[in-house]
Short mmCIF file of C-alpha atoms (C1' of nucleotides) in Angstrom, two decimals:
data_model
loop_
_atom_site.label_atom_id
_atom_site.label_comp_id
_atom_site.label_asym_id
_atom_site.label_seq_id
_atom_site.Cartn_x
_atom_site.Cartn_y
_atom_site.Cartn_z
CA UNK S 167 64.71 104.65 74.19
CA UNK S 168 64.18 103.06 70.79
CA UNK S 169 61.01 101.97 69.15
CA UNK S 170 59.03 99.07 70.51
CA UNK S 171 58.27 95.87 68.67
CA UNK S 172 55.44 96.45 66.23
CA UNK S 173 54.26 92.86 65.86
CA UNK S 174 52.88 90.49 68.44
CA UNK S 175 55.39 87.73 69.04
CA UNK S 176 52.84 85.08 69.94
CA UNK S 177 50.77 85.95 66.90
CA UNK S 178 53.83 85.60 64.67
CA UNK S 179 54.62 82.24 66.24
CA UNK S 180 51.06 81.08 65.65
CA UNK S 181 51.30 82.04 62.00
CA UNK S 182 54.62 80.23 61.65
CA UNK S 183 53.19 77.25 63.53
CA UNK S 184 50.50 76.90 60.89
CA UNK S 185 53.10 76.89 58.14
CA UNK S 186 55.16 74.21 59.91
CA UNK S 187 52.00 72.23 60.58
CA UNK S 188 51.03 72.26 56.93
CA UNK S 189 54.46 71.85 55.36
CA UNK S 190 56.69 70.31 58.02
CA UNK S 191 59.98 71.83 59.08
CA UNK S 192 62.19 71.22 56.06
CA UNK S 193 59.59 72.10 53.45
CA UNK S 194 58.60 75.35 55.14
CA UNK S 195 60.66 77.96 53.32
CA UNK S 196 61.61 81.35 54.68
CA UNK S 197 59.52 83.09 52.04
CA UNK S 198 56.58 80.99 53.29
CA UNK S 199 57.28 82.05 56.86
CA UNK S 200 57.74 85.69 55.90
CA UNK S 201 54.43 85.65 54.04
CA UNK S 202 52.53 83.98 56.88
CA UNK S 203 53.95 86.09 59.69
CA UNK S 204 53.97 89.31 57.70
CA UNK S 205 57.54 89.78 58.91
CA UNK S 206 60.63 90.28 56.86
CA UNK S 207 63.52 87.90 57.03
CA UNK S 208 65.65 90.17 59.14
CA UNK S 209 62.87 90.61 61.67
CA UNK S 210 62.45 86.85 61.93
CA UNK S 211 66.15 86.35 62.49
CA UNK S 212 66.30 89.22 64.93
CA UNK S 213 63.40 87.85 66.96
CA UNK S 214 64.05 84.09 66.76
CA UNK S 215 67.68 83.69 65.77
CA UNK S 216 67.09 81.05 63.13
CA UNK S 217 64.50 78.92 61.40
CA UNK S 218 65.13 76.31 64.08
CA UNK S 219 64.52 78.91 66.79
CA UNK S 220 61.19 79.74 65.22
CA UNK S 221 60.32 76.07 64.93
CA UNK S 222 61.14 75.48 68.58
CA UNK S 223 58.88 78.38 69.49
CA UNK S 224 56.17 76.88 67.28
CA UNK S 225 56.47 73.55 69.08
CA UNK S 226 56.12 75.21 72.48
CA UNK S 227 53.13 77.13 71.19
CA UNK S 228 51.60 73.96 69.77
CA UNK S 229 51.96 72.15 73.08
CA UNK S 230 50.60 75.08 75.09
CA UNK S 231 47.72 76.13 72.84
CA UNK S 232 46.67 73.00 70.97
CA UNK S 233 47.66 69.97 73.03
CA UNK S 234 47.41 71.19 76.60
CA UNK S 235 43.88 72.63 76.45
CA UNK S 236 42.56 69.34 75.13
CA UNK S 237 44.30 67.35 77.88
CA UNK S 238 43.44 69.78 80.68
CA UNK S 239 40.26 68.02 81.88
CA UNK S 240 42.26 64.79 82.14
CA UNK S 241 44.94 66.46 84.24
CA UNK S 242 42.53 68.35 86.51
CA UNK S 243 42.68 67.78 90.30
CA UNK S 244 39.47 65.80 90.05
CA UNK S 245 38.78 64.06 86.77
CA UNK S 246 35.22 63.69 85.53
CA UNK S 247 34.16 60.13 84.60
CA UNK S 248 33.40 61.28 81.07
CA UNK S 249 36.61 63.24 80.57
CA UNK S 250 38.22 60.47 78.48
CA UNK S 251 35.26 59.98 76.24
CA UNK S 252 34.94 63.75 75.90
CA UNK S 253 38.57 63.85 74.82
CA UNK S 254 37.94 61.35 72.05
CA UNK S 255 34.67 62.87 70.88
CA UNK S 256 36.38 66.27 70.77
CA UNK S 257 39.33 64.94 68.81
CA UNK S 258 36.98 63.09 66.50
CA UNK S 259 35.01 66.25 65.84
CA UNK S 260 38.22 68.11 64.97
CA UNK S 261 39.24 65.40 62.51
CA UNK S 262 35.75 65.31 61.05
CA UNK S 263 35.89 69.02 60.22
CA UNK S 264 37.67 68.49 56.94
CA UNK S 265 38.97 72.03 56.75
CA UNK S 266 40.62 71.97 60.18
CA UNK S 267 44.37 71.92 60.45
CA UNK S 268 44.23 68.64 62.38
CA UNK S 269 42.09 66.93 59.76
CA UNK S 270 44.26 68.02 56.87
CA UNK S 271 47.62 67.87 58.52
CA UNK S 272 47.46 65.58 61.54
CA UNK S 273 49.75 66.45 64.42
CA UNK S 274 52.61 68.90 64.05
CA UNK S 275 54.78 66.86 66.40
CA UNK S 276 54.01 63.41 65.04
CA UNK S 277 54.56 64.57 61.49
CA UNK S 278 58.02 65.65 62.57
CA UNK S 279 58.70 62.18 64.02
CA UNK S 280 59.35 60.74 60.57
CA UNK S 281 61.25 63.73 59.23
CA UNK S 282 64.97 64.53 59.35
CA UNK S 283 64.36 67.21 61.99
CA UNK S 284 63.55 64.36 64.40
CA UNK S 285 67.28 63.65 64.53
CA UNK S 286 67.62 66.81 66.59
CA UNK S 287 67.38 65.65 70.18
CA UNK S 288 65.44 68.74 71.29
CA UNK S 289 62.75 67.83 68.79
CA UNK S 290 62.67 64.09 69.44
CA UNK S 291 62.58 64.77 73.18
CA UNK S 292 59.56 66.99 72.69
CA UNK S 293 57.78 64.29 70.70
CA UNK S 294 58.63 61.54 73.18
CA UNK S 295 57.54 63.81 76.03
CA UNK S 296 54.26 64.51 74.31
CA UNK S 297 53.54 60.83 73.94
CA UNK S 298 54.35 60.28 77.61
CA UNK S 299 52.07 63.09 78.71
CA UNK S 300 49.28 61.87 76.47
CA UNK S 301 49.61 58.41 77.94
CA UNK S 302 49.66 59.72 81.51
CA UNK S 303 46.63 61.92 80.92
CA UNK S 304 44.66 59.10 79.31
CA UNK S 305 45.59 56.83 82.19
CA UNK S 306 44.07 59.35 84.62
CA UNK S 307 41.03 59.53 82.42
CA UNK S 308 40.68 55.76 82.37
CA UNK S 309 41.01 55.65 86.16
CA UNK S 310 38.13 58.09 86.49
CA UNK S 311 36.04 56.33 83.88
CA UNK S 312 36.57 52.76 85.05
CA UNK S 313 37.47 52.96 88.74
CA UNK S 314 37.31 49.20 89.14
CA UNK S 315 40.27 48.53 86.87
CA UNK S 316 43.52 47.39 88.45
CA UNK S 317 46.71 49.30 87.68
CA UNK S 318 47.99 46.85 85.06
CA UNK S 319 44.74 46.78 83.10
CA UNK S 320 44.44 50.55 83.36
CA UNK S 321 47.92 51.11 81.97
CA UNK S 322 47.26 48.58 79.24
CA UNK S 323 44.11 50.40 78.17
CA UNK S 324 45.87 53.75 78.38
CA UNK S 325 48.63 52.52 76.06
CA UNK S 326 46.04 51.22 73.63
CA UNK S 327 44.18 54.53 73.65
CA UNK S 328 47.42 56.47 73.23
CA UNK S 329 48.33 54.35 70.23
CA UNK S 330 44.88 54.83 68.72
CA UNK S 331 45.39 58.58 68.96
CA UNK S 332 48.83 58.38 67.39
CA UNK S 333 47.58 56.16 64.60
CA UNK S 334 44.58 58.39 63.94
CA UNK S 335 46.71 61.51 63.73
CA UNK S 336 49.19 59.74 61.47
CA UNK S 337 46.39 58.61 59.19
CA UNK S 338 44.40 61.83 59.08
CA UNK S 339 46.46 63.25 56.22
CA UNK S 340 46.21 60.05 54.28
CA UNK S 341 42.76 58.67 54.83
CA UNK S 342 40.30 60.64 56.90
CA UNK S 343 37.80 57.79 57.11
CA UNK S 344 40.36 55.40 58.57
CA UNK S 345 41.40 58.04 61.06
CA UNK S 346 37.81 58.55 62.22
CA UNK S 347 37.23 54.80 62.43
CA UNK S 348 40.33 54.52 64.60
CA UNK S 349 38.94 57.05 67.06
CA UNK S 350 35.56 55.33 66.98
CA UNK S 351 37.30 52.17 68.11
CA UNK S 352 38.68 54.06 71.09
CA UNK S 353 35.18 55.16 72.02
CA UNK S 354 33.91 51.60 71.68
CA UNK S 355 36.60 50.35 74.02
CA UNK S 356 35.56 52.90 76.61
CA UNK S 357 31.84 52.16 76.42
CA UNK S 358 32.22 48.35 76.51
CA UNK C 22 72.45 44.85 19.28
CA UNK C 23 73.71 47.23 21.93
CA UNK C 24 75.25 46.50 25.29
CA UNK C 25 73.16 45.10 28.12
CA UNK C 26 72.50 46.78 31.42
CA UNK C 27 75.46 46.32 33.71
CA UNK C 28 73.76 46.85 37.07
CA UNK C 29 71.01 44.87 38.73
CA UNK C 30 67.86 46.99 38.77
CA UNK C 31 66.41 45.41 41.91
CA UNK C 32 69.70 45.83 43.72
CA UNK C 33 69.79 49.51 42.79
CA UNK C 34 66.23 49.96 44.01
CA UNK C 35 67.12 48.26 47.29
CA UNK C 36 70.03 50.64 47.78
CA UNK C 37 67.85 53.65 46.99
CA UNK C 38 65.15 52.27 49.27
CA UNK C 39 67.58 52.34 52.18
CA UNK C 40 68.42 55.96 51.48
CA UNK C 41 64.73 56.93 51.33
CA UNK C 42 64.09 54.91 54.48
CA UNK C 43 66.81 56.73 56.38
CA UNK C 44 66.32 60.22 54.99
CA UNK C 45 62.77 60.40 53.66
CA UNK C 46 61.94 61.46 50.14
CA UNK C 47 62.69 65.19 50.19
CA UNK C 48 65.89 64.94 52.20
CA UNK C 49 67.35 62.17 50.04
CA UNK C 50 69.54 64.03 47.57
CA UNK C 51 70.60 62.77 44.18
CA UNK C 52 74.25 62.60 45.28
CA UNK C 53 73.05 60.40 48.16
CA UNK C 54 71.22 58.15 45.74
CA UNK C 55 74.14 58.05 43.30
CA UNK C 56 76.49 57.08 46.12
CA UNK C 57 74.20 54.36 47.49
CA UNK C 58 73.32 52.80 44.15
CA UNK C 59 76.76 53.22 42.63
CA UNK C 60 74.99 54.67 39.61
CA UNK C 61 75.57 58.00 38.00
CA UNK C 62 72.82 60.55 37.69
CA UNK C 63 72.17 59.91 34.04
CA UNK C 64 71.87 56.18 34.64
CA UNK C 65 69.31 56.81 37.38
CA UNK C 66 67.27 59.08 35.14
CA UNK C 67 67.57 56.71 32.24
CA UNK C 68 66.38 53.76 34.30
CA UNK C 69 63.76 55.43 36.50
CA UNK C 70 62.84 58.68 34.80
CA UNK C 71 62.98 60.85 37.88
CA UNK C 72 63.60 60.90 41.61
CA UNK C 73 59.88 60.26 42.02
CA UNK C 74 60.09 57.26 39.72
CA UNK C 75 62.87 55.81 41.83
CA UNK C 76 60.87 56.49 45.00
CA UNK C 77 57.82 54.74 43.56
CA UNK C 78 60.01 51.76 42.74
CA UNK C 79 61.40 51.87 46.28
CA UNK C 80 57.89 51.81 47.72
CA UNK C 81 56.94 48.80 45.63
CA UNK C 82 60.13 47.08 46.69
CA UNK C 83 59.46 47.92 50.33
CA UNK C 84 55.98 46.46 50.14
CA UNK C 85 57.15 43.33 48.33
CA UNK C 86 60.33 42.60 50.27
CA UNK C 87 59.81 44.07 53.72
CA UNK C 88 56.08 44.21 54.42
CA UNK C 89 54.69 41.28 52.49
CA UNK C 90 57.04 38.57 53.85
CA UNK C 91 56.14 39.52 57.39
CA UNK C 92 52.40 39.40 56.65
CA UNK C 93 52.56 36.22 54.57
CA UNK C 94 51.72 33.75 57.37
CA UNK C 95 48.66 35.85 58.18
CA UNK C 96 47.48 35.77 54.58
CA UNK C 97 48.15 32.06 54.05
CA UNK C 98 45.28 29.76 52.97
CA UNK C 99 45.24 28.32 56.48
CA UNK C 100 46.45 30.59 59.25
CA UNK C 101 48.27 29.12 62.24
CA UNK C 102 46.84 30.05 65.66
CA UNK C 103 50.17 31.60 66.64
CA UNK C 104 50.67 33.57 63.41
CA UNK C 105 49.56 36.85 64.99
CA UNK C 106 51.75 36.51 68.04
CA UNK C 107 54.61 35.45 65.79
CA UNK C 108 54.07 38.61 63.79
CA UNK C 109 54.41 40.78 66.87
CA UNK C 110 57.37 38.92 68.35
CA UNK C 111 59.11 39.19 64.98
CA UNK C 112 58.42 42.88 64.68
CA UNK C 113 59.49 43.40 68.26
CA UNK C 114 62.77 41.61 67.61
CA UNK C 115 63.43 43.83 64.60
CA UNK C 116 62.82 46.95 66.65
CA UNK C 117 64.96 45.62 69.48
CA UNK C 118 67.95 45.19 67.17
CA UNK C 119 69.05 48.78 67.54
CA UNK C 120 71.10 48.77 64.35
CA UNK C 121 68.25 47.58 62.14
CA UNK C 122 66.69 49.95 59.66
CA UNK C 123 63.28 49.49 61.30
CA UNK C 124 64.59 50.33 64.76
CA UNK C 125 66.41 53.43 63.65
CA UNK C 126 64.03 54.63 60.99
CA UNK C 127 60.62 53.12 61.59
CA UNK C 128 58.52 52.48 58.51
CA UNK C 129 59.39 53.95 55.13
CA UNK C 130 55.71 54.42 54.31
CA UNK C 131 54.54 55.81 57.62
CA UNK C 132 57.41 58.27 57.71
CA UNK C 133 56.20 59.56 54.37
CA UNK C 134 52.70 60.03 55.77
CA UNK C 135 53.71 63.23 57.56
CA UNK C 136 55.91 64.56 54.77
CA UNK C 137 55.03 66.75 51.79
CA UNK C 138 55.36 63.79 49.44
CA UNK C 139 52.18 62.42 51.05
CA UNK C 140 50.27 65.06 49.08
CA UNK C 141 50.96 62.98 45.99
CA UNK C 142 47.95 60.73 45.66
CA UNK C 143 50.00 57.78 44.44
CA UNK C 144 51.96 57.91 47.67
CA UNK C 145 49.05 58.49 50.03
CA UNK C 146 47.13 55.70 48.30
CA UNK C 147 50.04 53.35 48.91
CA UNK C 148 50.13 54.26 52.59
CA UNK C 149 46.37 53.96 53.03
CA UNK C 150 46.46 50.64 51.19
CA UNK C 151 49.23 49.37 53.41
CA UNK C 152 47.23 50.20 56.50
CA UNK C 153 44.20 48.42 55.07
CA UNK C 154 46.22 45.31 54.25
CA UNK C 155 47.84 45.28 57.66
CA UNK C 156 44.42 45.53 59.26
CA UNK C 157 42.99 42.76 57.09
CA UNK C 158 45.95 40.46 57.76
CA UNK C 159 45.80 41.05 61.51
CA UNK C 160 42.07 40.38 61.41
CA UNK C 161 42.75 36.99 59.82
CA UNK C 162 45.39 36.34 62.44
CA UNK C 163 42.98 37.24 65.24
CA UNK C 164 40.36 34.93 63.75
CA UNK C 165 42.82 32.04 63.82
CA UNK C 166 44.06 32.89 67.29
CA UNK C 167 40.71 33.48 68.95
CA UNK C 168 38.13 31.54 66.92
CA UNK C 169 35.40 32.24 69.45
CA UNK C 170 35.35 35.97 68.80
CA UNK C 171 32.41 37.45 66.92
CA UNK C 172 33.02 39.58 63.86
CA UNK C 173 32.64 42.92 65.62
CA UNK C 174 35.00 42.08 68.45
CA UNK C 175 37.48 40.62 65.99
CA UNK C 176 37.51 43.74 63.88
CA UNK C 177 37.81 45.87 66.98
CA UNK C 178 40.84 43.94 68.17
CA UNK C 179 42.35 44.04 64.68
CA UNK C 180 42.02 47.83 64.57
CA UNK C 181 43.65 48.11 67.97
CA UNK C 182 46.52 45.87 66.91
CA UNK C 183 46.94 47.80 63.67
CA UNK C 184 47.13 51.06 65.58
CA UNK C 185 49.65 49.62 68.01
CA UNK C 186 51.86 48.70 65.05
CA UNK C 187 51.50 52.16 63.53
CA UNK C 188 52.24 53.86 66.83
CA UNK C 189 55.24 51.64 67.48
CA UNK C 190 56.72 52.33 64.06
CA UNK C 191 56.10 56.04 64.46
CA UNK C 192 57.82 56.03 67.84
CA UNK C 193 60.77 53.81 66.98
CA UNK C 194 62.84 56.74 65.69
CA UNK C 195 62.01 58.83 68.70
CA UNK C 196 61.96 56.51 71.67
CA UNK C 197 62.83 52.87 71.17
CA UNK C 198 61.68 51.85 74.66
CA UNK C 199 58.20 53.29 74.13
CA UNK C 200 58.01 51.53 70.78
CA UNK C 201 58.88 48.17 72.32
CA UNK C 202 56.43 48.72 75.17
CA UNK C 203 53.73 49.43 72.60
CA UNK C 204 54.35 46.09 70.90
CA UNK C 205 54.45 44.33 74.27
CA UNK C 206 50.98 45.67 74.90
CA UNK C 207 49.82 44.04 71.68
CA UNK C 208 51.23 40.70 72.85
CA UNK C 209 49.50 41.11 76.21
CA UNK C 210 46.18 41.70 74.49
CA UNK C 211 46.61 38.50 72.51
CA UNK C 212 47.55 36.33 75.48
CA UNK C 213 44.79 37.62 77.76
"C1'" DT D 91 62.38 118.71 68.48
"C1'" DA D 92 66.91 116.33 68.82
"C1'" DT D 93 68.82 112.06 69.73
"C1'" DA D 94 69.24 107.43 70.70
"C1'" DT D 95 67.67 102.91 69.90
"C1'" DA D 96 65.76 99.28 67.56
"C1'" DA D 97 62.72 97.38 63.81
"C1'" DT D 98 62.80 96.71 59.04
"C1'" DG D 99 63.20 95.64 53.84
"C1'" DG D 100 65.88 94.30 50.26
"C1'" DA D 101 69.98 92.98 48.19
"C1'" DC D 102 73.45 89.66 48.54
"C1'" DT D 103 76.13 85.08 49.52
"C1'" DG D 104 77.55 80.56 48.85
"C1'" DA D 105 75.66 76.21 48.88
"C1'" DT D 106 72.66 72.79 47.18
"C1'" DC D 107 68.79 71.19 44.79
"C1'" DA D 108 66.47 68.23 40.73
"C1'" DG D 109 66.91 67.66 36.24
"C1'" DT D 110 69.25 68.04 31.29
"C1'" DT D 111 72.60 67.39 27.88
"C1'" DC D 112 76.26 65.44 25.41
"C1'" DA D 113 80.47 63.32 24.18
"C1'" DC D 114 82.43 59.06 25.02
"C1'" DA D 115 82.92 54.19 26.39
"C1'" DA D 116 81.42 49.54 26.25
"C1'" DA D 117 79.48 45.51 24.38
"C1'" DA D 118 76.52 42.62 21.40
"C1'" DT D 119 75.80 41.45 16.71
"C1'" DG D 120 76.98 40.82 11.63
"C1'" DC J 192 86.96 43.46 13.16
"C1'" DA J 193 83.46 47.06 11.96
"C1'" DT J 194 79.12 48.77 13.12
"C1'" DT J 195 75.36 49.63 15.79
"C1'" DT J 196 73.08 50.20 19.94
"C1'" DT J 197 73.02 51.73 24.49
"C1'" DG J 198 74.81 52.59 29.02
"C1'" DT J 199 77.44 56.06 31.43
"C1'" DG J 200 79.95 60.03 33.83
"C1'" DA J 201 80.79 64.75 34.18
"C1'" DA J 202 79.75 69.25 33.33
"C1'" DC J 203 76.09 72.41 33.23
"C1'" DT J 204 71.34 74.96 34.16
"C1'" DG J 205 68.23 77.67 36.51
"C1'" DA J 206 65.90 77.68 40.68
"C1'" DT J 207 65.77 77.82 45.53
"C1'" DC J 208 67.60 77.26 49.93
"C1'" DA J 209 69.03 79.33 54.86
"C1'" DG J 210 71.34 82.88 56.53
"C1'" DT J 211 73.92 87.69 56.58
"C1'" DC J 212 74.38 92.53 56.22
"C1'" DC J 213 73.50 97.26 55.93
"C1'" DA J 214 71.27 101.48 54.89
"C1'" DT J 215 66.97 103.28 56.07
"C1'" DT J 216 62.83 104.09 58.66
"C1'" DA J 217 60.18 104.54 62.69
"C1'" DT J 218 59.44 105.72 67.44
"C1'" DA J 219 60.15 106.42 72.35
"C1'" DT J 220 62.46 109.31 75.44
"C1'" DA J 221 64.75 113.67 77.18
#
DNA sequence: TATATAATGGACTGATCAGTTCACAAAATG
DNA sequence: CATTTTGTGAACTGATCAGTCCATTATATA
């Protein structure tokens, strides 16, 4: 029996995820990733096969640990009436904390949407899937928050809210105030 | 008196603009730019100083030739009631033409928002300014389309429409159908 | 403790990057 | 037609890139 792996795989992925989040895929260099993970190049290649393999793992980690927890109340068996507004106030708070990764770097997935890596179908599928899931979750949240709405109006509002999220995350890097104002608009729409 | 410049500067910028639009700033290589413009490296550096200088020129060209013409009816001294809906049907048509640069590559500026080049303040200022102008123009269009709306509701609708545009452009690379559906939602909101 | 197994660090590869330099070609004036 | 001014292409520079490879180190078992 040989030695066992010294580092924690998930921890390494989290460290790499932060690098990709801050720099994007193409601008994240292997020295950057080595530094952040504390692993040497050969260990990275042994464990993940390639930079792409590590990025794919980072995407899965991002979905599971960043996106999914925030959407969980909206996907619960019974959805609280305030779950949608809670989602937006929570996201707003994250963007308002100027030192947070979300405030400074927006969304790992959406940032990739405009980059060359988005030409890889595995990546673009992940982004498109994320948008779909966000929309579906917000639609459930809207249904719980405004039970009187018919299906068409509910879907329309869900699409609007989804787009407000996407726009806010896109803008957060560029203009924090505009990003916060965008989320405030979402909250206004829900309290009208 | 020496010889005069043989190539058309604006034409060269347009060619470079297409390269940046398709590849983004960091992934557009100088050989790519040489090929597209038909200029040699030294001519590019002589005329534009650097890759960044050429990119800045491409941004200005994009704003002047792509963005501004589409917003012009919304910024006219008197705005037609249908100017907003025309804006969205026009943008939708561009995204529906699958071979168009917008359909395949979204927005040159918004793509840059998630890239490392967005850390340059000149670039992020241009993107933030574009979003502001889009919002202001759409607000004027909303005012002409729904004169009865009070200022708060008008600004709220303008922010929603702005975000729908941003989301649609962000998605166009990834999922054309979702991008078109996003713009359809904008048209629904305006005809309600 | 001997041995097998796997993690690891560092040197290396070939490609590509943005940017520089320079000798030469082209054209507008006198 | 000679001279001056400037545009231009190709070769070059040093840095950095992702990825490979191998000798060495560490550790879990028998």
